[in-house]
Amino acid sequence: MHLYSFFNSSTSYRVRIALAIKGVKADYKGIDLRAGEQRSEDYRALNPAAGVPWLVDDQGNGLGQSLAIIDYLEALYPEPPLLPAEPLLRARTLELANLIACDIHPVNNLRVRKYLANELALSEEQQERWYRYWLAEGLAAAEALLQRHGFGDYCFGDTPTVADCCLVPQVANGIRTNCDLTPYPGVMAVYHHCQQQPAFQQAAPDQQPDYKP
Ligand SMILES: N[C@@H](CCC(=O)N[C@@H](CS)C(=O)NCC(=O)O)C(=O)O
């Protein structure tokens, strides 16, 4: 199995966490997003969506979209499960994962920030406002959901789920970009707990072969 990834990519980080929790090894292929490698002809021939992560399984089948990849891993390696079996809890887990994956990440993705800077000529300050605004909107909703349903060491109880796979990288991005995360105590409690766990540590950006400080 191969994983095309970039150390600082939060979507790749989601998949790295899932792989580490399931104890599945994947050969790491670094795609330098800062250098624009994701837009090269060679890479687009693999992944037409020109992003990471991209997984190639042991049969040579390629697959994009972090949540689809995690779903595939869940089917191939069911233990430990990343989705609860109980229908409502499963749906709530996906609700939180999708809140991050669909409502926060896409509007703050690199290609969107490049468009704001290059096509709309927004200043650095305006770009930062944009980034912080959408992160705050999303994390406020995530916090409200955690407080409403109750959380344990993880978003949903005492075992990690796909919601934690999404939440930890998103918070890590917030920390890296100096966003104020104090309004989200539940989110931060889960984040700090996860940071102590070997699988999450193994998946962290600074543990990846392409890491650059
Ligand atoms: N929805 C996709 C998003 C993939 C994606 O765009 N990843 C970012 C990195 S976090 C990327 O490769 N961005 C490159 C760009 O915007 O040019 C997923 O969940 O995998």
Short mmCIF file of N, CA and C in Angstrom, two decimals, residues 3-104:
data_model
loop_
_atom_site.label_atom_id
_atom_site.label_comp_id
_atom_site.label_asym_id
_atom_site.label_seq_id
_atom_site.Cartn_x
_atom_site.Cartn_y
_atom_site.Cartn_z
N LEU A 3 0.84 5.66 0.25
CA LEU A 3 0.06 6.85 0.54
C LEU A 3 0.80 8.07 0.02
N TYR A 4 0.17 8.76 -0.93
CA TYR A 4 0.70 10.05 -1.38
C TYR A 4 0.18 11.09 -0.39
N SER A 5 1.10 11.87 0.14
CA SER A 5 0.78 12.70 1.30
C SER A 5 1.71 13.91 1.33
N PHE A 6 1.32 14.91 2.09
CA PHE A 6 2.21 16.04 2.39
C PHE A 6 2.16 16.21 3.89
N PHE A 7 3.32 16.42 4.50
CA PHE A 7 3.35 16.37 5.97
C PHE A 7 2.35 17.31 6.63
N ASN A 8 2.17 18.51 6.05
CA ASN A 8 1.30 19.52 6.66
C ASN A 8 -0.14 19.47 6.14
N SER A 9 -0.44 18.53 5.29
CA SER A 9 -1.80 18.43 4.76
C SER A 9 -2.72 17.79 5.81
N SER A 10 -3.77 18.50 6.17
CA SER A 10 -4.66 17.97 7.22
C SER A 10 -5.46 16.78 6.70
N THR A 11 -5.75 16.77 5.41
CA THR A 11 -6.52 15.64 4.87
C THR A 11 -5.66 14.36 4.83
N SER A 12 -4.36 14.54 4.51
CA SER A 12 -3.45 13.39 4.57
C SER A 12 -3.28 12.91 6.00
N TYR A 13 -3.22 13.87 6.91
CA TYR A 13 -3.05 13.58 8.35
C TYR A 13 -4.23 12.72 8.84
N ARG A 14 -5.44 13.01 8.35
CA ARG A 14 -6.60 12.18 8.74
C ARG A 14 -6.34 10.71 8.40
N VAL A 15 -5.89 10.49 7.17
CA VAL A 15 -5.67 9.10 6.72
C VAL A 15 -4.50 8.48 7.48
N ARG A 16 -3.46 9.28 7.74
CA ARG A 16 -2.31 8.73 8.49
C ARG A 16 -2.76 8.27 9.88
N ILE A 17 -3.66 9.05 10.51
CA ILE A 17 -4.16 8.64 11.83
C ILE A 17 -4.92 7.31 11.71
N ALA A 18 -5.80 7.23 10.71
CA ALA A 18 -6.59 5.99 10.53
C ALA A 18 -5.67 4.79 10.30
N LEU A 19 -4.66 4.96 9.45
CA LEU A 19 -3.72 3.86 9.19
C LEU A 19 -3.00 3.46 10.48
N ALA A 20 -2.57 4.46 11.26
CA ALA A 20 -1.82 4.17 12.49
C ALA A 20 -2.71 3.47 13.51
N ILE A 21 -3.96 3.92 13.64
CA ILE A 21 -4.88 3.28 14.61
C ILE A 21 -5.08 1.82 14.22
N LYS A 22 -5.19 1.57 12.92
CA LYS A 22 -5.45 0.20 12.45
C LYS A 22 -4.17 -0.62 12.32
N GLY A 23 -3.03 0.04 12.53
CA GLY A 23 -1.76 -0.68 12.46
C GLY A 23 -1.41 -1.12 11.05
N VAL A 24 -1.85 -0.34 10.05
CA VAL A 24 -1.57 -0.70 8.65
C VAL A 24 -0.40 0.15 8.16
N LYS A 25 0.57 -0.53 7.56
CA LYS A 25 1.74 0.18 7.03
C LYS A 25 1.47 0.61 5.59
N ALA A 26 1.85 1.84 5.27
CA ALA A 26 1.74 2.31 3.88
C ALA A 26 3.05 3.01 3.55
N ASP A 27 3.56 2.70 2.38
CA ASP A 27 4.79 3.34 1.92
C ASP A 27 4.48 4.83 1.66
N TYR A 28 5.32 5.72 2.17
CA TYR A 28 5.01 7.15 2.12
C TYR A 28 5.60 7.79 0.87
N LYS A 29 4.76 8.48 0.11
CA LYS A 29 5.24 9.20 -1.07
C LYS A 29 4.92 10.68 -0.85
N GLY A 30 5.93 11.46 -0.67
CA GLY A 30 5.73 12.88 -0.40
C GLY A 30 5.41 13.67 -1.67
N ILE A 31 4.36 14.48 -1.59
CA ILE A 31 3.98 15.38 -2.69
C ILE A 31 4.09 16.79 -2.10
N ASP A 32 5.01 17.58 -2.65
CA ASP A 32 5.29 18.89 -2.06
C ASP A 32 4.25 19.92 -2.53
N LEU A 33 3.29 20.18 -1.67
CA LEU A 33 2.22 21.12 -2.05
C LEU A 33 2.77 22.53 -2.19
N ARG A 34 3.80 22.86 -1.41
CA ARG A 34 4.35 24.23 -1.49
C ARG A 34 5.00 24.45 -2.86
N ALA A 35 5.54 23.38 -3.42
CA ALA A 35 6.18 23.50 -4.74
C ALA A 35 5.18 23.27 -5.87
N GLY A 36 3.93 22.96 -5.54
CA GLY A 36 2.90 22.77 -6.56
C GLY A 36 2.94 21.42 -7.24
N GLU A 37 3.61 20.44 -6.61
CA GLU A 37 3.72 19.12 -7.26
C GLU A 37 2.37 18.47 -7.52
N GLN A 38 1.36 18.83 -6.71
CA GLN A 38 0.03 18.23 -6.87
C GLN A 38 -0.61 18.61 -8.20
N ARG A 39 -0.12 19.68 -8.81
CA ARG A 39 -0.71 20.15 -10.07
C ARG A 39 0.07 19.66 -11.29
N SER A 40 1.16 18.92 -11.04
CA SER A 40 1.97 18.44 -12.17
C SER A 40 1.16 17.42 -13.00
N GLU A 41 1.58 17.30 -14.27
CA GLU A 41 0.88 16.37 -15.16
C GLU A 41 0.95 14.94 -14.64
N ASP A 42 2.14 14.57 -14.14
CA ASP A 42 2.34 13.20 -13.65
C ASP A 42 1.40 12.90 -12.49
N TYR A 43 1.30 13.86 -11.57
CA TYR A 43 0.47 13.60 -10.40
C TYR A 43 -1.02 13.60 -10.76
N ARG A 44 -1.40 14.54 -11.64
CA ARG A 44 -2.81 14.58 -12.06
C ARG A 44 -3.22 13.32 -12.81
N ALA A 45 -2.22 12.67 -13.45
CA ALA A 45 -2.54 11.41 -14.13
C ALA A 45 -2.94 10.36 -13.09
N LEU A 46 -2.40 10.49 -11.86
CA LEU A 46 -2.84 9.61 -10.77
C LEU A 46 -4.15 10.10 -10.19
N ASN A 47 -4.10 11.34 -9.69
CA ASN A 47 -5.28 11.91 -9.02
C ASN A 47 -5.76 13.15 -9.77
N PRO A 48 -6.83 13.00 -10.54
CA PRO A 48 -7.33 14.14 -11.34
C PRO A 48 -7.76 15.32 -10.48
N ALA A 49 -8.03 15.08 -9.20
CA ALA A 49 -8.46 16.18 -8.31
C ALA A 49 -7.27 17.00 -7.80
N ALA A 50 -6.05 16.57 -8.16
CA ALA A 50 -4.84 17.36 -7.87
C ALA A 50 -4.69 17.72 -6.39
N GLY A 51 -4.90 16.73 -5.55
CA GLY A 51 -4.71 16.96 -4.11
C GLY A 51 -4.21 15.70 -3.43
N VAL A 52 -3.85 15.86 -2.18
CA VAL A 52 -3.51 14.70 -1.35
C VAL A 52 -4.54 14.61 -0.23
N PRO A 53 -4.81 13.43 0.26
CA PRO A 53 -4.12 12.16 0.06
C PRO A 53 -4.59 11.42 -1.19
N TRP A 54 -3.73 10.49 -1.60
CA TRP A 54 -4.07 9.53 -2.65
C TRP A 54 -3.52 8.19 -2.19
N LEU A 55 -4.39 7.19 -2.14
CA LEU A 55 -3.97 5.87 -1.67
C LEU A 55 -3.89 4.91 -2.83
N VAL A 56 -2.84 4.11 -2.87
CA VAL A 56 -2.77 3.01 -3.84
C VAL A 56 -2.74 1.71 -3.04
N ASP A 57 -3.71 0.86 -3.27
CA ASP A 57 -3.79 -0.36 -2.45
C ASP A 57 -2.84 -1.44 -2.99
N ASP A 58 -2.85 -2.59 -2.36
CA ASP A 58 -1.89 -3.65 -2.72
C ASP A 58 -2.15 -4.25 -4.10
N GLN A 59 -3.32 -3.97 -4.66
CA GLN A 59 -3.63 -4.44 -6.03
C GLN A 59 -3.35 -3.35 -7.06
N GLY A 60 -2.89 -2.21 -6.60
CA GLY A 60 -2.59 -1.10 -7.52
C GLY A 60 -3.77 -0.19 -7.81
N ASN A 61 -4.86 -0.35 -7.08
CA ASN A 61 -6.01 0.54 -7.28
C ASN A 61 -5.77 1.86 -6.56
N GLY A 62 -6.03 2.96 -7.26
CA GLY A 62 -5.85 4.28 -6.66
C GLY A 62 -7.16 4.84 -6.16
N LEU A 63 -7.08 5.64 -5.08
CA LEU A 63 -8.30 6.21 -4.48
C LEU A 63 -7.97 7.53 -3.81
N GLY A 64 -8.83 8.52 -4.07
CA GLY A 64 -8.68 9.82 -3.43
C GLY A 64 -9.81 10.08 -2.45
N GLN A 65 -9.80 11.28 -1.87
CA GLN A 65 -10.77 11.75 -0.87
C GLN A 65 -10.55 11.04 0.47
N SER A 66 -10.08 11.80 1.42
CA SER A 66 -9.69 11.21 2.71
C SER A 66 -10.80 10.37 3.35
N LEU A 67 -12.04 10.85 3.30
CA LEU A 67 -13.09 10.09 3.98
C LEU A 67 -13.44 8.80 3.22
N ALA A 68 -13.31 8.84 1.90
CA ALA A 68 -13.52 7.61 1.12
C ALA A 68 -12.38 6.62 1.40
N ILE A 69 -11.17 7.15 1.55
CA ILE A 69 -10.02 6.28 1.85
C ILE A 69 -10.21 5.63 3.22
N ILE A 70 -10.62 6.44 4.20
CA ILE A 70 -10.82 5.89 5.55
C ILE A 70 -11.94 4.85 5.54
N ASP A 71 -12.98 5.11 4.76
CA ASP A 71 -14.07 4.14 4.64
C ASP A 71 -13.56 2.83 4.03
N TYR A 72 -12.69 2.94 3.03
CA TYR A 72 -12.11 1.74 2.39
C TYR A 72 -11.24 0.99 3.40
N LEU A 73 -10.43 1.73 4.16
CA LEU A 73 -9.59 1.08 5.18
C LEU A 73 -10.46 0.38 6.23
N GLU A 74 -11.56 1.04 6.57
CA GLU A 74 -12.50 0.46 7.55
C GLU A 74 -13.05 -0.88 7.03
N ALA A 75 -13.33 -0.94 5.73
CA ALA A 75 -13.86 -2.19 5.16
C ALA A 75 -12.77 -3.27 5.08
N LEU A 76 -11.54 -2.84 4.73
CA LEU A 76 -10.45 -3.81 4.61
C LEU A 76 -9.94 -4.29 5.96
N TYR A 77 -9.88 -3.36 6.90
CA TYR A 77 -9.31 -3.65 8.23
C TYR A 77 -10.32 -3.21 9.29
N PRO A 78 -11.32 -4.00 9.56
CA PRO A 78 -12.42 -3.55 10.43
C PRO A 78 -12.01 -3.29 11.89
N GLU A 79 -10.88 -3.85 12.31
CA GLU A 79 -10.48 -3.67 13.72
C GLU A 79 -9.24 -2.79 13.84
N PRO A 80 -9.24 -1.88 14.81
CA PRO A 80 -10.37 -1.45 15.60
C PRO A 80 -11.26 -0.55 14.75
N PRO A 81 -12.57 -0.60 14.98
CA PRO A 81 -13.47 0.19 14.13
C PRO A 81 -13.31 1.68 14.36
N LEU A 82 -13.47 2.45 13.30
CA LEU A 82 -13.43 3.91 13.41
C LEU A 82 -14.83 4.51 13.31
N LEU A 83 -15.81 3.64 13.14
CA LEU A 83 -17.20 4.08 13.13
C LEU A 83 -17.99 3.21 14.10
N PRO A 84 -18.76 3.82 15.02
CA PRO A 84 -19.56 3.01 15.93
C PRO A 84 -20.62 2.22 15.16
N ALA A 85 -21.04 1.07 15.72
CA ALA A 85 -22.05 0.25 15.05
C ALA A 85 -23.46 0.81 15.26
N GLU A 86 -23.71 1.41 16.38
CA GLU A 86 -25.07 1.89 16.72
C GLU A 86 -25.43 3.01 15.72
N PRO A 87 -26.61 2.89 15.05
CA PRO A 87 -26.89 3.79 13.92
C PRO A 87 -26.83 5.28 14.23
N LEU A 88 -27.41 5.71 15.36
CA LEU A 88 -27.42 7.15 15.63
C LEU A 88 -26.02 7.66 15.97
N LEU A 89 -25.28 6.86 16.73
CA LEU A 89 -23.92 7.27 17.10
C LEU A 89 -23.02 7.31 15.85
N ARG A 90 -23.26 6.35 14.98
CA ARG A 90 -22.51 6.32 13.71
C ARG A 90 -22.79 7.59 12.89
N ALA A 91 -24.09 7.94 12.82
CA ALA A 91 -24.46 9.14 12.05
C ALA A 91 -23.89 10.40 12.70
N ARG A 92 -23.90 10.45 14.03
CA ARG A 92 -23.35 11.63 14.71
C ARG A 92 -21.84 11.74 14.51
N THR A 93 -21.19 10.60 14.46
CA THR A 93 -19.75 10.58 14.22
C THR A 93 -19.45 11.14 12.82
N LEU A 94 -20.25 10.70 11.85
CA LEU A 94 -20.08 11.21 10.48
C LEU A 94 -20.49 12.68 10.37
N GLU A 95 -21.47 13.08 11.17
CA GLU A 95 -21.90 14.49 11.19
C GLU A 95 -20.71 15.38 11.57
N LEU A 96 -20.01 14.98 12.62
CA LEU A 96 -18.87 15.80 13.07
C LEU A 96 -17.71 15.73 12.07
N ALA A 97 -17.46 14.53 11.56
CA ALA A 97 -16.38 14.38 10.57
C ALA A 97 -16.68 15.24 9.33
N ASN A 98 -17.94 15.22 8.88
CA ASN A 98 -18.30 15.99 7.69
C ASN A 98 -18.33 17.49 7.94
N LEU A 99 -18.66 17.88 9.16
CA LEU A 99 -18.61 19.31 9.51
C LEU A 99 -17.20 19.84 9.25
N ILE A 100 -16.23 19.06 9.63
CA ILE A 100 -14.84 19.49 9.43
C ILE A 100 -14.44 19.33 7.97
N ALA A 101 -14.76 18.15 7.42
CA ALA A 101 -14.28 17.83 6.07
C ALA A 101 -15.00 18.63 4.98
N CYS A 102 -16.26 18.98 5.21
CA CYS A 102 -17.04 19.65 4.15
C CYS A 102 -17.26 21.13 4.41
N ASP A 103 -17.31 21.53 5.68
CA ASP A 103 -17.67 22.92 5.98
C ASP A 103 -16.44 23.78 6.34
N ILE A 104 -15.42 23.19 6.92
CA ILE A 104 -14.25 24.00 7.29
C ILE A 104 -13.14 23.87 6.24
#
